[in-house]
Short mmCIF file of C-alpha atoms in Angstrom, two decimals:
data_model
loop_
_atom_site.label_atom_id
_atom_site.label_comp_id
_atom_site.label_asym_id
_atom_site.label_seq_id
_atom_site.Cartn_x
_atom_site.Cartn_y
_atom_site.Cartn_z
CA UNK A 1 0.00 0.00 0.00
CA UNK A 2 1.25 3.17 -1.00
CA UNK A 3 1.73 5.63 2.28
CA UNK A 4 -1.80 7.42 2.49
CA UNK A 5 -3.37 5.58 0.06
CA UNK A 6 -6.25 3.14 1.78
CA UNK A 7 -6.04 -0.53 0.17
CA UNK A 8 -9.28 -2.86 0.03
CA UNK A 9 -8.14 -6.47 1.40
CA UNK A 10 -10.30 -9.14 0.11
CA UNK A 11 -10.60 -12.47 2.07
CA UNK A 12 -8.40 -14.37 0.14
CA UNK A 13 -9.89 -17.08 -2.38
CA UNK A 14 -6.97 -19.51 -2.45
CA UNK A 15 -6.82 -21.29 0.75
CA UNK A 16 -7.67 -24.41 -0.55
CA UNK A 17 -4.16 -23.67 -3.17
CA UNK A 18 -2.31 -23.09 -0.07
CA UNK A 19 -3.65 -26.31 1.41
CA UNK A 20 -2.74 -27.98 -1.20
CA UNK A 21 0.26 -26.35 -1.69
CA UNK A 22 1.50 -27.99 2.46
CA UNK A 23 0.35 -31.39 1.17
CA UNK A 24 2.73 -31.22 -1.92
CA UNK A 25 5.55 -30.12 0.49
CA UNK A 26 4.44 -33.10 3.02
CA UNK A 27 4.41 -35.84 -0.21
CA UNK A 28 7.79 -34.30 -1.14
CA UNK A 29 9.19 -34.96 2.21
CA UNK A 30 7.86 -38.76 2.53
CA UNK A 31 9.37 -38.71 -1.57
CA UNK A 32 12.72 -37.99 -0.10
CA UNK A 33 12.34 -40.46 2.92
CA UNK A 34 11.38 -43.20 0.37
CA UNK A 35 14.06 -41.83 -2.06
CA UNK A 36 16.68 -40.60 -1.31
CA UNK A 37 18.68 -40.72 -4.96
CA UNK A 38 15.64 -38.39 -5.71
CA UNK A 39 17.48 -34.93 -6.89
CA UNK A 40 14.91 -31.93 -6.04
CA UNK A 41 14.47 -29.64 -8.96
CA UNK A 42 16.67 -26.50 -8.86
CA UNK A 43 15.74 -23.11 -7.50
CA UNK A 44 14.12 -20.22 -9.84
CA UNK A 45 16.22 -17.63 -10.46
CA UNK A 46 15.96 -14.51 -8.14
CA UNK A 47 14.25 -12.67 -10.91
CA UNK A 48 10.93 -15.30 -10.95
CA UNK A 49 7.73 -13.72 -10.62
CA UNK A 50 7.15 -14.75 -6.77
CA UNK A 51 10.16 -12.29 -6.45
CA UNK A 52 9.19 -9.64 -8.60
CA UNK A 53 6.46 -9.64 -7.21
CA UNK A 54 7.84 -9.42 -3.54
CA UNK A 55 10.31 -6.49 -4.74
CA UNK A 56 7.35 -4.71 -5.97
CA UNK A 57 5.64 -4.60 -2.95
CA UNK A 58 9.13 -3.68 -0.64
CA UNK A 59 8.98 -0.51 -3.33
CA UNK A 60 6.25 0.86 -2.83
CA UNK A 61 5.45 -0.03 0.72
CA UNK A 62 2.98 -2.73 0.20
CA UNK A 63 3.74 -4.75 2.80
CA UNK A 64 1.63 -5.01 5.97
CA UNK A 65 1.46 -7.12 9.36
CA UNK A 66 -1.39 -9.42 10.47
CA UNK A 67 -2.24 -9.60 14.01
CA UNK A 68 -2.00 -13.59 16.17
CA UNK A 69 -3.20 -12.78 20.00
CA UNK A 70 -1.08 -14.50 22.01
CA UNK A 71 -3.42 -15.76 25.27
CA UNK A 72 -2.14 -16.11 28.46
CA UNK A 73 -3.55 -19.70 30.17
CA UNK A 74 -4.03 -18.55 33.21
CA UNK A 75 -6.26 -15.59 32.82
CA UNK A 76 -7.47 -15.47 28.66
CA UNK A 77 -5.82 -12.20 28.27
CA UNK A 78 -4.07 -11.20 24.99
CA UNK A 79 0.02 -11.01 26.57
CA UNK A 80 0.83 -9.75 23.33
CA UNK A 81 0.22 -10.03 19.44
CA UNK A 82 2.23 -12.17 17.23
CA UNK A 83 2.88 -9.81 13.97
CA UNK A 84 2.65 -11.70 10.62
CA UNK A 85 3.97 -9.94 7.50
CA UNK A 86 1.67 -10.36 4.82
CA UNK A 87 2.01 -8.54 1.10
CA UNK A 88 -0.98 -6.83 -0.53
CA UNK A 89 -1.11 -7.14 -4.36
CA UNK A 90 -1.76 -4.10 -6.36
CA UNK A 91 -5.65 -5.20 -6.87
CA UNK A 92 -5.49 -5.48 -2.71
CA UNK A 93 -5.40 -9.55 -2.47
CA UNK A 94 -3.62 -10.24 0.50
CA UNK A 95 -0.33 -12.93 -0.46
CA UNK A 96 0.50 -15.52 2.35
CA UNK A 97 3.97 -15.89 3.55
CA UNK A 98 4.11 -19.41 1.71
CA UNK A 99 4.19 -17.31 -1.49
CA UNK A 100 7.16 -14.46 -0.89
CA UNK A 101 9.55 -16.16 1.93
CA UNK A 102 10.99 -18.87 -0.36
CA UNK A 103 11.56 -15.72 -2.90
CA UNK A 104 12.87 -13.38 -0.05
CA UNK A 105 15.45 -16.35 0.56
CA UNK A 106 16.20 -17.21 -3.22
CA UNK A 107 16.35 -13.32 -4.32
CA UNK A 108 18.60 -12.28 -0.82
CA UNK A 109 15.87 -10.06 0.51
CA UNK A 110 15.04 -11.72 3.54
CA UNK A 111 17.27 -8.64 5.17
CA UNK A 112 15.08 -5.97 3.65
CA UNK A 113 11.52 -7.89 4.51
CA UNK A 114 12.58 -8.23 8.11
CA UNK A 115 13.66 -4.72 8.18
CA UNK A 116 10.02 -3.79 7.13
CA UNK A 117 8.46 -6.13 9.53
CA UNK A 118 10.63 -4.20 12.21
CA UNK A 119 9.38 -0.93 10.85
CA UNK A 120 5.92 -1.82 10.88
CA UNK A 121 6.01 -2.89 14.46
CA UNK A 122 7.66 -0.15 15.39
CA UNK A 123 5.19 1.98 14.21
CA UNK A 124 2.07 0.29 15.62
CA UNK A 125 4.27 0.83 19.04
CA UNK A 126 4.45 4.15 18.54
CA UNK A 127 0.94 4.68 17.33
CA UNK A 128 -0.83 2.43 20.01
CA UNK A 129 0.96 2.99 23.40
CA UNK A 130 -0.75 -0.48 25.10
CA UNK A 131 0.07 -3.16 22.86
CA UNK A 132 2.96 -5.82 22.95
CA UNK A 133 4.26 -7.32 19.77
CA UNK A 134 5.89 -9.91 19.18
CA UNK A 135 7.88 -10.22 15.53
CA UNK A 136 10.11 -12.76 13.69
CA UNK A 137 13.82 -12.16 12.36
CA UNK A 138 15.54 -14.84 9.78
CA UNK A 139 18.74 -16.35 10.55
CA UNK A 140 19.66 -15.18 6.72
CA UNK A 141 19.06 -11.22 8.36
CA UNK A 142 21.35 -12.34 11.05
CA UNK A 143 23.58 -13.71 9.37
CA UNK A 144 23.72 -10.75 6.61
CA UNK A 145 26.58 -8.35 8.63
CA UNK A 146 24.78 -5.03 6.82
CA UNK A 147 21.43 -6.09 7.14
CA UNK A 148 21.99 -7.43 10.96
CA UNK A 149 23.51 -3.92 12.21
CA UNK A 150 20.80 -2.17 10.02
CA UNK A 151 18.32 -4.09 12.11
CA UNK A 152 20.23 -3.83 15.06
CA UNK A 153 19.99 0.06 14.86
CA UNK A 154 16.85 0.42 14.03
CA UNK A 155 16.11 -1.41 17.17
CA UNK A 156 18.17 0.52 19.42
CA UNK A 157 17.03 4.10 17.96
CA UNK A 158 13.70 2.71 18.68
CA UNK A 159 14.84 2.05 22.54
CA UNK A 160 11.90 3.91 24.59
CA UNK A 161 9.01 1.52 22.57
CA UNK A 162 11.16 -1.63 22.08
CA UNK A 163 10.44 -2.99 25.30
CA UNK A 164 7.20 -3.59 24.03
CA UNK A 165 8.79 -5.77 21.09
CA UNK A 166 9.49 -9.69 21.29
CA UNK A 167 11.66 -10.24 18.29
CA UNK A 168 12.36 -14.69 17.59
CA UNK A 169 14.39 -16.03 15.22
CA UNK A 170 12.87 -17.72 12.77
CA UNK A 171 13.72 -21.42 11.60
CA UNK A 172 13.26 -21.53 7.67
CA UNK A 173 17.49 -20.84 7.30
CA UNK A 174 19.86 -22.69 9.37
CA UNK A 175 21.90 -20.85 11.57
CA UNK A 176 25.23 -21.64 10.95
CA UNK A 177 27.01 -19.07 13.12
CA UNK A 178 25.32 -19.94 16.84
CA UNK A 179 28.02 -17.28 18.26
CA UNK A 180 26.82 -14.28 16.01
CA UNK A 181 23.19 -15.36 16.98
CA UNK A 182 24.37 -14.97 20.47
CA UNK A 183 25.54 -11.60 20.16
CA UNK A 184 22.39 -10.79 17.99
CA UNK A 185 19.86 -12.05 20.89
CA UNK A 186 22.21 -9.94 22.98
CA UNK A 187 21.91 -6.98 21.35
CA UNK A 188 18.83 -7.41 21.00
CA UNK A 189 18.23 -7.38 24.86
CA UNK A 190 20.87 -4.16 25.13
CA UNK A 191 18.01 -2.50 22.96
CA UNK A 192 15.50 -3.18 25.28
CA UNK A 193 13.10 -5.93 23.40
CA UNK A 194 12.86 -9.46 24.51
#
């Protein structure tokens, strides 16, 4: 969505597809368990239209976060909200995570999409002075030196609302450098979010 523009999000129409999307992934796994001499086909190139389409929407600030309550067992109350980025097409159809992360990853934008996430949850912080949110960071951001200190000083500008902020590390890239995820949870902390 363009800054001051207001976009119309549809409920989307392909949940079924993305269904049936996790059941392809789950046959592929049990594939590889029953074969392993089976070679998985090679990645698209960082210029395929899941990317395009992702680089698009990083331009010209199409990029949003969907809300998870997080509910404390003891007494129902929301602790805080999970954020979940989410892309808006031009035409406003909302794009699951299922459809850009694998192209963040291929393309090397996984930096810049967590840097928006941040942003985003930053500024619901700053706009709504109650809430706690909680927001994921990739292992590929971490392990990105420019992207990581980008992130990292974002965060710490941000110091009076990021105690609000729970920021995880997300799974999808292995994290090959447990030290530097260390000092990133660490710094992390030093900028006052969980």
């Amino acid at each position: 969505m363009r800054r001051g523009h207001p976009v119309t999000i549809r409920r989307p129409s392909n949940l079924e597809v993305i269904a049936n999307v996790a059941h392809q992934i789950i046959v592929f796994r049990e594939i590889m368990a029953l074969a392993p001499e089976y070679v998985p086909p090679r990645p698209r190139a960082a210029n395929d239209p899941e990317t395009l389409m992702l680089r698009s929407a990083l331009a010209d600030n199409r990029m949003c976060l969907f809300r998870q309550p997080i509910i404390s067992t003891a007494d129902n109350q929301v602790v805080r909200w999970e954020c979940l980025s989410r892309l808006i097409q031009v035409d406003g159809r909302v794009v699951a995570p299922i459809d850009f992360i694998p192209a963040a990853e291929r393309a090397g934008l996984v930096g810049e999409l967590d840097i928006e996430t941040l942003n985003l949850a930053l500024s619901a912080l700053t706009r709504e002075d109650t809430i706690k949110l909680a927001i994921n960071v990739s292992a590929g951001t971490i392990a990105d030196s420019s992207a990581c200190r980008d992130y990292l000083d974002i965060l710490a500008y941000n110091r009076s609302i990021s105690d609000r902020l729970t920021v995880e590390i997300t799974e999808s890239i292995a994290i090959h450098d447990l030290d530097a995820a260390a000092r990133f949870g660490q710094s992390v902390r030093s900028a006052g979010a969980r």
